[in-house]
Amino acid sequence: MKILIKNGYLVDPKANRNGLYDIIIDEGKVWEIGNNLEVSGGDIIDASGKYVLPGFVDAHCHLRDPGFEYKEDIESGTRSAAAGGFTSIACMPNTNPPADNEAVIKYILNKAKHEGVINVFPIGAISKGLKGEELSEIGELKFAGAVAISDDGRPVKSASLMKKAMLYASMFDITVISHCEDLELADEGVMNEGYYSTVMGLKGIPAAAEEVMVSRELILSEYTGTPVHIAHVSTELSVELIRNAKKRGVNVTAETCPHYFSLTDEACDGFNTLAKVNPPLRTKKDAAAIIEGLRDGTIDIIATDHAPHHLDEKNVEFNIAANGIVGFETALPLAVTYLVKPGHLTMEQLVHKLCVNPSKILGLSKGSIEVGQAADITIIDVNEVNTVNVAKFKSKSKNSPYDGFKLTGAVYYTIVNGKVVVREKVLL
Amino acid sequence: MTLKSKDLLGLKDLTKEEISLILDTAKTMKYVLTTNNKKTPHLQGKSIITLFYENSTRTRLSFELASKYMSASAANISASGSSVAKGETLIDTGKTIDMMGSDVIIIRHPMSGAPHLLARNVKASVINAGDGMNEHPTQALLDMFTILEKKGSLQGLKIAILGDIYHSRVARSNIWGLTKMGAEVSIAGPSTLMPSGIEQTGVKVYNTVQEALIDADVVMGLRIQLERQKKGLFPTTREYSRFFGIDEKRLRLAKEDALVMHPGPVNRGVELSTFVMDGEQSVINEQVTNGVAVRMALLYLLTRRGSSENSN
């Protein structure tokens, strides 16, 4: 059946469209984009007063499948992502077994095909077993379907191994994503080092633990002449280092996550394990720098780093609580509330951060609504205010520090390959 | 007047009035301690559990004696000899203790915030007997009580806290308590053991112990854990004592009648010279006695609070 999206305000910078358009979808693909379009007997979606955007692309999430299905699996994870407006997601390889070989990549792709409700693009491991010792079979990972490689969750400690990973990966044209953390400087810290870690008596992770490693990756990228993508940037100096490297012509891209521009380490006060995440929530100054980095283009992507954990892994002493925040279902409202509404980003810039840039950096033919392409479309309302209720999350896990927050922006429709997955805010 | 919370988790959360109430009550308890018959009926019918995940001599014994002097039923749980060793979570252990009808659980734990987690999950009152690097509120209360006894007031006193501030829960509790009571707190120690942002609590941070000591009314040494040296936070105990130890010469920078305090146990010749530790200005032994009085006061106030609530 044909679908007609009528009277929506289309923002699609890649296709140079910014205005009122109708869209016809047929056989899973975009059929026609224009004005006053009609279909007979189709599914007509009235998008008046709403924005029609390319489906969101998440360059960084954890689906926990295989191995940790009690936290999340491909079915629940993709449903959660769809509820948040995502039509394509790239999942990190720190599963059990880790996605360091062709078989695990194929397992993820196969399971996503049968049980997933959106497009899943696995990320393979940089090193065998994520141990940071030997390169994984990067060529085979690529041919099995991995869109990037990363040891996310832990850094590649050896500069020499990282150099080899960059060189080897560039040969296969596969993106290297670096989790930047100097473990010795982090020194078993559990939150940002600063006033709040001091008054709670918790070991702090200095901003320098991230920045030292960001510097290393920038230098290695310049030295090898190969690209690198910096995951979850959280500090002011990281932003500044990346900004300077871009000016020098270094082939670097970067992402941040909604929690780094909407929360600070104050959220950990009272030993709130829901605000425990790695890299840790930083200071107001850092959050302001992250916003400036997004605004001026230093930071290319808003990724969720959706990191589901079971209640039992959070309802423990702060020191031993798991790191991570579930992110799919709050990403858009956080971006609208903290970036678009205060005027830091235009809708067009937001589409770059959520759709165009992640697609480009991961080499996906996504991020735009173009005739003949798969119809991945998200329809949102940017004025509706809702109170976050984690109990209603589609994710298996509820580890979010945003419960009870009043946020602006709601996902009304998520359409994946021409199929309506979310209709009028209801996940089907 | 009574305490607002069912628990005593830290001095960060107490008001000046609540601290005064505890210190006033401790005066009465100290009197009881000095009589021939150290027994009061205040905690009759109450059960007090100490749940210690770390070794302790004085704090644990002090709580146990405080409970017994006031006629409570007291029992001890050590992490090594219990189901904790079998991997039970803190919340589950706490609930089990709760269901046996305990009124107060006194917890010491190597992780900051563990007493807070326990308190949220049990009906009993929880007293923090030291959590990680966070707080050791009863130690600070006994320190304040000791100063008050000697000096009459805390208002306007200059207190120097010296040593490993970073790892010290005693320092944190004292900073909260003393600044609330109007004292001026100066701190000094190796820069590798100085926590980030500590000046935002209202303390003055000095680069040398000499500067912090000038005109001090109270000099408080902190225990330096010898394993910190292995982590490279200071080169040797010899160098530590040379630059940060308190000897008779340095002590002369403080006021003539300055008190010398230490939460113990002392590394003799490292934080304090033997002369200073055993000298006339030292009140280290009185701190120990006062610890029992302060803990009696707290147990009294927390259990009294409970009974008035349950009386309907």
XYZ file of C-alpha atoms in Angstrom:
740
model
C 0.000 0.000 0.000
C 1.149 3.478 -0.818
C 1.786 5.973 1.957
C 1.233 9.692 1.501
C 2.769 12.084 4.038
C 0.912 15.360 3.607
C 1.617 18.941 4.629
C 4.733 18.212 6.666
C 7.657 20.600 6.897
C 10.524 18.729 5.308
C 14.058 19.460 6.467
C 16.551 17.551 4.351
C 19.755 19.527 3.897
C 21.461 16.850 1.837
C 18.686 17.055 -0.772
C 18.500 20.818 -0.370
C 14.889 20.766 0.789
C 13.604 22.969 3.560
C 9.881 23.624 3.322
C 6.402 22.183 2.945
C 6.374 19.020 0.893
C 4.274 15.922 0.411
C 5.952 12.552 0.084
C 4.642 9.391 -1.507
C 6.135 6.075 -0.455
C 5.597 2.877 -2.373
C 7.163 -0.562 -2.179
C 9.369 0.592 0.646
C 10.935 3.388 -1.341
C 10.415 7.101 -1.739
C 8.263 7.435 -4.857
C 7.667 11.132 -5.211
C 8.376 14.371 -3.368
C 6.346 17.449 -4.301
C 3.387 19.613 -3.521
C -0.308 18.794 -3.516
C 0.358 15.114 -4.138
C -2.568 12.673 -4.115
C -2.908 8.904 -3.833
C -6.035 6.822 -4.124
C -6.691 4.359 -1.350
C -3.344 4.778 0.386
C -2.329 5.345 3.970
C -2.528 9.087 4.402
C -0.456 10.620 7.173
C -1.303 14.188 8.057
C 1.934 15.846 9.092
C 0.584 19.378 9.401
C 2.498 21.370 11.971
C 5.169 18.707 12.166
C 8.691 18.303 10.861
C 9.374 15.492 8.410
C 13.014 14.457 8.666
C 15.272 11.743 7.332
C 15.209 8.799 9.762
C 17.725 9.288 12.564
C 20.998 7.387 12.375
C 22.737 6.446 15.630
C 26.455 5.929 15.194
C 26.960 4.544 18.690
C 24.807 2.206 20.728
C 24.954 -1.066 22.630
C 22.391 -3.758 21.854
C 23.958 -6.289 24.285
C 23.182 -9.153 21.926
C 24.752 -11.727 21.956
C 25.623 -12.401 25.576
C 23.795 -9.870 27.721
C 20.218 -10.356 26.582
C 18.991 -9.717 30.123
C 19.933 -6.066 29.544
C 18.741 -5.728 25.961
C 18.467 -7.753 22.789
C 18.193 -6.911 19.140
C 14.418 -6.967 19.203
C 13.962 -4.770 22.297
C 16.866 -2.532 21.349
C 15.611 -1.822 17.849
C 12.092 -1.235 19.174
C 13.467 1.248 21.683
C 15.434 2.953 18.911
C 12.361 3.134 16.662
C 10.387 4.735 19.503
C 13.120 7.364 19.608
C 12.900 8.067 15.870
C 15.946 6.080 14.804
C 15.742 4.108 11.580
C 19.377 2.979 11.472
C 21.732 2.222 14.324
C 25.325 1.073 14.602
C 25.948 -1.238 17.548
C 29.236 -1.588 19.387
C 31.116 -4.890 19.506
C 31.480 -5.365 23.276
C 29.099 -8.300 23.332
C 29.856 -11.809 24.567
C 31.430 -13.162 22.497
C 32.661 -9.828 21.184
C 32.040 -8.925 17.555
C 35.669 -9.466 16.629
C 34.954 -12.023 13.922
C 32.786 -12.623 10.899
C 30.464 -15.076 12.672
C 29.274 -12.624 15.317
C 28.735 -9.882 12.721
C 26.638 -12.302 10.678
C 24.705 -13.387 13.752
C 23.804 -9.750 14.522
C 22.805 -9.006 10.931
C 20.757 -12.169 10.680
C 18.970 -11.622 13.974
C 18.326 -7.979 13.113
C 16.801 -9.039 9.814
C 14.368 -11.383 11.536
C 13.676 -9.699 14.859
C 14.754 -6.103 14.426
C 12.341 -3.377 13.419
C 14.948 -0.960 12.042
C 18.249 -1.173 10.151
C 21.147 -2.488 12.212
C 24.769 -1.925 11.230
C 27.252 -3.756 13.417
C 30.600 -2.296 14.407
C 33.462 -4.782 14.655
C 36.289 -4.876 17.157
C 39.643 -3.222 16.537
C 41.469 -5.923 18.474
C 40.889 -9.610 19.046
C 38.731 -10.065 22.109
C 38.796 -6.269 22.633
C 42.053 -6.930 24.452
C 44.084 -4.254 22.717
C 46.833 -6.703 21.788
C 46.400 -7.892 18.196
C 44.299 -6.564 15.329
C 41.095 -8.445 14.663
C 40.337 -9.677 11.150
C 39.304 -6.242 9.982
C 39.011 -7.154 6.318
C 36.712 -10.049 7.082
C 34.669 -7.923 9.465
C 34.165 -5.375 6.703
C 33.093 -7.982 4.186
C 30.740 -9.580 6.699
C 28.993 -6.223 7.043
C 30.712 -4.246 9.779
C 30.528 -0.502 9.076
C 33.257 0.573 11.480
C 35.707 -0.813 14.025
C 36.077 0.146 17.655
C 37.093 -1.329 20.995
C 34.481 0.942 22.589
C 34.106 0.494 26.318
C 37.828 0.400 26.631
C 40.631 2.317 24.976
C 43.275 0.874 22.684
C 46.066 1.316 25.185
C 48.923 0.813 22.765
C 49.652 3.758 20.474
C 51.443 1.375 18.151
C 48.398 -0.875 17.811
C 46.184 2.140 17.159
C 48.522 3.327 14.447
C 48.353 -0.092 12.791
C 44.565 -0.181 13.124
C 44.251 3.173 11.377
C 46.558 2.168 8.547
C 45.057 -1.278 8.094
C 41.442 -0.075 8.315
C 41.969 2.697 5.773
C 43.005 0.061 3.265
C 39.511 -1.421 3.617
C 37.849 2.002 3.844
C 36.295 1.228 7.219
C 35.921 3.875 9.926
C 38.016 3.638 13.101
C 36.151 4.837 16.194
C 38.245 5.583 19.255
C 37.074 5.431 22.851
C 39.528 7.940 24.308
C 40.558 7.161 27.861
C 43.961 6.933 29.474
C 43.294 4.223 32.035
C 46.239 5.188 34.209
C 45.035 8.772 34.511
C 41.465 7.561 35.024
C 42.961 5.430 37.824
C 39.792 3.548 38.713
C 37.839 6.771 39.041
C 34.071 6.487 38.982
C 32.892 10.017 38.148
C 34.277 13.328 36.945
C 37.103 14.659 39.091
C 36.028 17.923 40.661
C 34.046 19.424 43.480
C 31.363 16.724 43.454
C 33.771 13.779 43.447
C 35.623 15.486 46.288
C 32.604 16.060 48.498
C 31.242 12.570 47.908
C 34.617 10.978 48.471
C 34.506 9.219 45.124
C 37.589 8.733 42.999
C 37.582 11.199 40.156
C 38.355 10.719 36.476
C 40.159 13.847 35.313
C 39.197 15.456 32.013
C 42.845 14.909 31.092
C 42.255 11.136 30.935
C 40.148 11.768 27.840
C 42.128 14.682 26.444
C 45.507 12.933 26.513
C 44.052 10.132 24.402
C 42.221 12.495 22.037
C 45.570 14.204 21.434
C 47.209 10.861 20.713
C 44.557 9.900 18.167
C 44.799 13.279 16.434
C 48.559 12.965 16.188
C 48.321 9.383 14.907
C 45.679 10.364 12.374
C 47.855 13.189 11.072
C 50.907 10.946 11.070
C 49.260 8.096 9.173
C 47.129 10.349 7.005
C 44.100 8.184 7.774
C 40.742 9.151 9.272
C 39.668 8.662 12.861
C 36.346 9.203 14.589
C 36.374 10.246 18.245
C 33.534 8.706 20.256
C 31.574 10.423 23.026
C 33.496 13.679 23.426
C 32.834 15.097 26.891
C 35.350 17.831 27.742
C 36.111 21.395 26.767
C 39.727 20.719 25.861
C 38.787 17.677 23.746
C 36.548 19.963 21.695
C 39.331 22.511 21.369
C 41.890 19.876 20.335
C 39.561 18.511 17.663
C 38.742 22.018 16.453
C 42.441 22.772 15.999
C 43.109 19.442 14.318
C 40.311 20.076 11.838
C 41.861 23.465 11.079
C 45.150 21.701 10.393
C 43.343 19.450 7.954
C 43.451 16.298 10.051
C 40.842 13.815 8.879
C 38.993 13.651 12.192
C 35.313 13.489 13.005
C 33.701 13.503 16.408
C 30.538 12.698 18.253
C 28.991 13.598 21.565
C 25.929 12.304 23.406
C 22.872 14.094 24.798
C 23.981 13.615 28.407
C 27.141 15.646 27.822
C 25.192 18.763 26.865
C 22.208 18.321 29.184
C 23.709 17.149 32.492
C 26.742 17.780 34.677
C 28.516 15.828 37.407
C 26.149 17.425 39.892
C 23.657 14.763 38.731
C 25.757 12.166 40.616
C 25.120 13.946 43.923
C 23.520 11.688 46.501
C 25.353 8.721 44.917
C 22.942 8.609 41.987
C 24.187 5.630 40.003
C 21.841 6.464 37.124
C 24.184 9.360 36.354
C 27.237 7.070 36.303
C 28.530 6.841 32.765
C 31.877 6.660 30.997
C 33.172 9.158 30.045
C 31.664 10.750 33.116
C 29.301 13.711 33.189
C 31.500 16.794 33.367
C 31.063 20.421 34.428
C 28.886 23.297 33.193
C 31.892 24.711 31.364
C 32.416 21.446 29.520
C 28.733 21.178 28.604
C 28.842 24.725 27.217
C 31.925 23.837 25.159
C 30.211 20.715 23.815
C 27.275 22.849 22.682
C 29.651 25.320 21.047
C 31.435 22.414 19.344
C 28.141 21.168 17.958
C 27.208 24.651 16.839
C 30.437 25.438 14.998
C 30.729 22.001 13.425
C 33.670 20.697 15.457
C 31.407 17.907 16.678
C 29.757 16.200 13.737
C 27.390 13.747 15.360
C 24.956 13.391 18.225
C 25.036 9.691 19.101
C 23.139 8.079 21.959
C 25.716 5.674 23.430
C 22.551 3.803 24.443
C 23.963 1.584 27.202
C 21.299 -0.563 28.836
C 21.951 -2.127 32.242
C 19.806 -4.231 34.533
C 18.367 -2.662 37.695
C 20.571 -4.964 39.777
C 23.653 -3.453 38.152
C 22.628 0.068 39.137
C 21.012 -0.517 42.547
C 24.389 -1.095 44.238
C 27.253 0.916 45.710
C 28.292 3.731 43.334
C 31.803 2.294 42.951
C 30.571 -0.997 41.548
C 27.540 0.270 39.613
C 27.671 -0.244 35.842
C 28.493 2.705 33.580
C 25.860 3.782 31.113
C 22.596 5.477 30.252
C 19.812 4.245 27.959
C 19.591 6.875 25.274
C 17.354 6.091 22.308
C 14.068 7.295 23.745
C 15.313 10.597 25.162
C 17.778 11.631 22.431
C 15.432 13.761 20.335
C 13.646 15.534 23.214
C 17.018 16.290 24.831
C 18.397 17.697 21.586
C 15.278 19.805 21.022
C 15.139 21.008 24.638
C 18.822 21.791 25.127
C 19.970 22.658 21.596
C 17.154 23.708 19.283
C 14.832 25.563 21.669
C 17.585 27.756 23.176
C 18.714 28.588 19.631
C 22.070 26.783 19.641
C 21.211 24.624 16.626
C 18.814 25.110 13.754
C 16.633 22.198 12.670
C 18.858 21.895 9.638
C 21.954 21.573 11.825
C 20.164 19.019 13.987
C 19.447 16.933 10.900
C 23.143 17.084 10.062
C 24.050 15.787 13.541
C 21.387 13.083 13.684
C 21.127 11.974 10.057
C 23.566 13.326 7.464
C 26.883 13.149 9.305
C 26.503 9.734 10.949
C 25.530 8.285 7.554
C 28.496 9.901 5.868
C 31.008 8.895 8.542
C 29.819 5.287 8.612
C 29.481 5.149 4.811
C 25.740 4.436 4.803
C 23.381 5.491 2.025
C 21.088 7.041 4.619
C 20.461 10.455 6.055
C 18.322 11.897 3.287
C 14.883 11.399 1.730
C 15.494 10.835 -1.939
C 13.345 9.406 -4.699
C 14.233 5.802 -5.368
C 15.930 5.325 -1.983
C 14.639 3.313 0.967
C 11.973 5.347 2.778
C 13.476 5.977 6.232
C 11.547 8.905 7.639
C 10.932 10.351 11.098
C 8.120 12.802 11.826
C 8.422 14.905 14.934
C 6.657 17.629 16.879
C 9.068 20.182 18.299
C 6.650 21.941 20.619
C 5.029 19.139 22.527
C 6.176 18.862 26.147
C 6.226 15.476 27.850
C 7.416 14.194 31.199
C 9.913 11.369 30.857
C 8.611 8.156 32.378
C 11.227 5.423 32.265
C 8.628 2.773 33.056
C 7.240 3.367 29.570
C 10.562 2.865 27.793
C 10.551 0.109 25.184
C 14.092 -0.807 26.148
C 14.437 -3.729 28.541
C 16.481 -1.457 30.775
C 15.377 1.724 32.516
C 18.730 3.185 33.533
C 18.076 6.811 32.712
C 18.803 9.866 34.866
C 16.030 11.768 33.069
C 13.005 10.173 34.739
C 10.594 12.970 35.591
C 12.303 15.551 33.337
C 9.925 17.740 31.340
C 11.286 17.758 27.796
C 10.161 19.348 24.572
C 9.908 17.358 21.348
C 8.172 14.119 20.478
C 8.548 11.444 17.819
C 5.207 10.944 16.062
C 6.144 8.599 13.239
C 9.065 6.353 12.490
C 8.972 4.852 9.017
C 11.609 2.251 8.157
C 12.014 0.988 4.615
C 8.522 2.283 3.891
C 6.982 0.507 6.859
C 5.321 2.491 9.628
C 6.890 1.328 12.894
C 5.723 4.198 15.094
C 2.321 5.723 14.349
C 0.990 8.714 16.275
C 3.628 8.132 19.003
C 2.616 4.487 19.387
C 5.179 1.788 18.641
C 3.401 -0.856 16.580
C 14.231 19.039 69.468
C 15.263 15.923 67.661
C 17.214 14.861 64.597
C 15.381 15.284 61.298
C 16.570 12.171 59.533
C 16.235 8.591 60.721
C 19.892 8.114 59.794
C 23.230 9.735 60.429
C 24.992 9.459 57.092
C 27.230 12.493 57.212
C 27.727 15.934 58.664
C 27.174 17.350 55.185
C 23.461 16.740 55.697
C 23.141 18.019 59.306
C 22.228 21.540 60.376
C 24.200 23.535 62.913
C 21.347 23.028 65.396
C 21.414 19.256 64.958
C 25.163 19.161 65.511
C 24.757 21.276 68.667
C 22.040 18.938 69.895
C 24.309 15.918 69.513
C 27.231 17.683 71.208
C 25.021 18.877 74.099
C 23.619 15.399 74.612
C 27.152 13.993 74.591
C 27.968 16.158 77.612
C 25.413 14.260 79.674
C 26.685 10.967 78.340
C 30.241 11.868 79.249
C 29.046 12.413 82.790
C 27.551 8.928 82.803
C 30.877 7.553 81.600
C 32.738 9.115 84.503
C 30.451 7.616 87.166
C 31.110 4.363 88.902
C 28.081 2.627 87.487
C 28.288 2.967 83.720
C 24.775 1.803 82.939
C 21.704 3.679 81.767
C 18.353 2.234 80.713
C 17.980 4.448 77.615
C 18.386 1.741 75.011
C 16.648 -1.066 76.891
C 14.747 -3.201 74.410
C 16.662 -1.801 71.429
C 18.915 -3.826 69.245
C 22.001 -2.323 67.688
C 23.933 -4.083 64.951
C 27.413 -3.185 63.784
C 27.998 -4.230 60.180
C 31.666 -3.733 59.389
C 33.125 -4.355 55.948
C 36.478 -2.954 57.044
C 38.707 -3.598 60.001
C 38.327 -1.332 62.974
C 39.340 -1.419 66.601
C 38.351 1.806 68.229
C 35.249 2.787 66.281
C 33.668 -0.629 66.561
C 34.520 -1.108 70.222
C 33.370 2.399 70.979
C 29.952 1.780 69.407
C 29.657 -1.592 71.079
C 30.429 -0.182 74.532
C 28.116 2.784 73.928
C 25.289 0.342 73.144
C 26.037 -1.817 76.163
C 26.414 1.081 78.618
C 22.890 2.070 77.591
C 21.453 -1.452 77.972
C 20.866 -2.250 74.298
C 21.209 -5.697 72.787
C 24.242 -5.429 70.542
C 25.537 -7.789 67.892
C 28.353 -7.638 65.376
C 28.638 -8.738 61.783
C 32.008 -8.800 60.034
C 32.158 -8.987 56.281
C 34.570 -11.901 56.276
C 32.503 -14.144 58.564
C 29.112 -13.708 56.958
C 27.080 -14.251 53.830
C 28.737 -11.122 52.494
C 31.655 -13.369 51.692
C 29.229 -15.516 49.698
C 28.399 -12.590 47.438
C 25.211 -11.274 49.025
C 24.429 -7.688 48.048
C 24.468 -4.922 50.622
C 20.744 -4.324 50.180
C 19.924 -7.998 50.774
C 22.158 -8.148 53.843
C 20.542 -4.963 55.156
C 17.019 -6.260 54.638
C 17.884 -9.470 56.467
C 19.175 -7.510 59.453
C 16.115 -5.287 59.281
C 13.739 -8.249 59.400
C 15.334 -9.487 62.619
C 14.071 -6.354 64.310
C 17.170 -4.228 64.545
C 16.691 -0.586 65.488
C 20.056 0.766 64.461
C 22.564 -0.529 61.929
C 26.050 0.894 62.227
C 27.935 0.367 59.008
C 31.526 0.785 57.957
C 32.221 0.164 54.289
C 35.149 0.697 51.928
C 32.879 2.300 49.318
C 31.628 5.860 49.589
C 27.844 6.059 49.675
C 27.272 2.477 50.892
C 25.508 3.698 54.090
C 23.243 5.888 51.953
C 22.299 2.901 49.817
C 21.620 0.834 52.926
C 19.602 3.627 54.570
C 17.302 3.894 51.560
C 16.524 0.204 51.780
C 16.014 -0.506 55.495
C 13.600 0.662 58.189
C 16.299 0.750 60.876
C 18.319 3.877 61.532
C 21.673 3.745 59.795
C 24.793 5.281 61.292
C 27.757 5.786 59.038
C 30.879 4.582 60.838
C 33.060 5.482 57.867
C 32.372 5.025 54.152
C 35.234 4.988 51.684
C 36.676 8.464 51.358
C 33.347 10.144 51.983
C 32.542 10.708 55.651
C 33.213 9.505 59.160
C 30.675 11.664 60.967
C 31.018 10.206 64.474
C 34.776 10.800 64.394
C 34.231 14.452 63.488
C 31.568 14.773 66.182
C 33.934 13.425 68.798
C 36.652 15.746 67.518
C 34.317 18.718 67.798
C 33.195 17.587 71.237
C 36.809 17.386 72.368
C 37.591 20.867 71.039
C 34.441 22.250 72.614
C 35.358 20.788 76.005
C 38.777 22.401 75.908
C 38.001 25.673 74.181
C 34.394 26.333 75.179
C 33.274 27.246 71.667
C 34.011 26.379 68.055
C 33.088 29.777 66.673
C 36.074 31.593 65.217
C 38.636 28.927 66.087
C 41.381 28.247 63.613
C 41.711 24.531 62.897
C 44.551 23.133 60.810
C 43.925 19.727 59.223
C 47.130 18.281 57.825
C 48.078 15.343 55.657
C 46.294 13.050 53.222
C 43.118 15.053 52.677
C 42.281 13.212 49.437
C 41.632 9.830 51.010
C 40.393 11.103 54.360
C 36.773 10.700 55.354
C 37.725 12.157 58.731
C 38.871 15.359 57.024
C 35.677 15.635 54.973
C 33.380 15.196 57.973
C 35.420 17.634 60.024
C 35.353 20.197 57.233
C 31.535 19.993 57.003
C 31.032 20.036 60.756
C 33.603 22.634 61.748
C 32.698 25.135 59.036
C 29.015 24.821 59.977
C 29.906 25.555 63.601
C 31.754 28.716 62.630
C 35.361 27.532 62.793
C 37.933 28.483 60.202
C 39.496 25.401 58.651
C 42.935 25.426 57.015
C 44.280 22.400 55.224
C 47.686 21.437 53.914
C 49.308 18.287 52.607
C 51.155 16.925 49.603
C 49.596 18.300 46.405
C 49.200 14.728 45.146
C 46.880 14.094 48.104
C 44.799 17.250 47.796
C 41.349 16.680 46.301
C 40.180 18.825 43.411
C 37.771 21.643 44.224
C 38.129 21.283 48.009
C 38.393 25.090 48.419
C 34.742 25.314 47.348
C 33.784 23.815 50.728
C 35.003 27.013 52.396
C 38.374 25.795 53.657
C 41.663 27.581 53.119
C 44.190 25.509 51.232
C 47.878 26.094 51.962
C 50.952 24.846 50.150
C 52.958 24.212 53.286
C 52.001 22.885 56.698
C 53.846 25.837 58.229
C 51.422 28.323 56.695
C 48.414 26.302 57.808
C 49.816 26.000 61.329
C 50.302 29.702 61.987
C 48.104 30.771 64.932
C 46.089 27.561 64.850
C 43.949 26.733 67.896
C 43.773 23.082 66.927
C 46.219 20.951 64.941
C 44.736 17.804 63.503
C 47.003 15.203 61.932
C 45.592 12.573 59.589
C 46.748 9.021 59.228
C 48.853 8.442 56.147
C 48.183 5.011 54.696
C 51.520 3.490 53.907
C 50.193 1.812 50.759
C 49.716 5.287 49.219
C 53.467 5.450 48.928
C 53.441 2.365 46.700
C 51.013 4.143 44.386
C 53.565 6.901 44.020
C 51.554 9.604 45.787
C 54.543 10.514 47.935
C 58.126 9.298 47.609
C 58.992 7.984 51.072
C 57.672 8.270 54.628
C 60.984 9.938 55.474
C 60.330 12.740 52.998
C 56.703 12.897 54.093
C 57.618 13.464 57.722
C 60.283 15.970 56.767
C 57.872 18.196 54.846
C 54.461 17.365 56.295
C 55.040 15.811 59.705
C 54.318 17.800 62.847
C 57.216 18.038 65.255
C 57.767 20.282 68.256
C 59.388 23.004 66.160
C 56.498 23.244 63.740
C 53.968 23.032 66.530
C 55.388 26.274 67.938
C 53.892 28.071 64.905
C 50.445 27.338 66.317
C 49.034 29.099 69.365
C 50.729 28.207 72.617
C 47.667 26.407 73.913
C 46.843 24.704 70.605
C 45.394 21.214 70.871
C 47.006 18.326 69.021
C 44.549 15.778 67.693
C 44.659 12.650 65.535
C 41.917 10.134 64.683
C 44.382 7.266 65.169
C 46.017 4.967 64.741
C 49.132 7.151 64.508
C 52.235 6.289 62.527
C 54.613 7.548 65.185
C 57.340 9.708 63.737
C 55.520 10.156 60.426
C 52.428 12.337 60.903
C 53.340 13.322 64.443
C 56.631 13.118 66.276
C 56.497 11.051 69.443
C 57.131 14.208 71.462
C 54.104 15.935 69.935
C 51.907 12.880 70.188
C 52.660 12.282 73.864
C 53.146 15.946 74.711
C 51.052 18.158 76.937
C 49.065 19.647 74.096
C 47.943 16.247 72.830
C 44.319 15.284 73.506
C 44.468 12.065 71.499
C 43.588 9.858 74.469
C 40.650 12.063 75.465
C 39.350 11.818 71.910
C 38.935 8.097 72.483
C 36.876 8.561 75.672
C 34.780 11.235 74.031
C 34.106 8.870 71.150
C 32.053 6.679 73.459
C 30.110 9.676 74.813
C 29.294 11.027 71.369
C 28.167 7.630 70.134
C 25.966 7.172 73.208
C 24.400 10.546 72.449
C 23.731 9.607 68.860
C 22.219 6.233 69.681
C 20.029 7.920 72.265
C 18.821 10.614 69.866
C 18.214 8.275 66.932
C 16.320 5.629 68.926
C 14.292 8.215 70.831
C 13.269 9.665 67.505
C 12.125 6.236 66.367
C 10.009 5.505 69.441
C 8.084 8.774 69.343
C 7.261 8.064 65.738
C 6.013 4.565 66.433
C 4.002 5.537 69.487
C 0.687 6.067 67.708
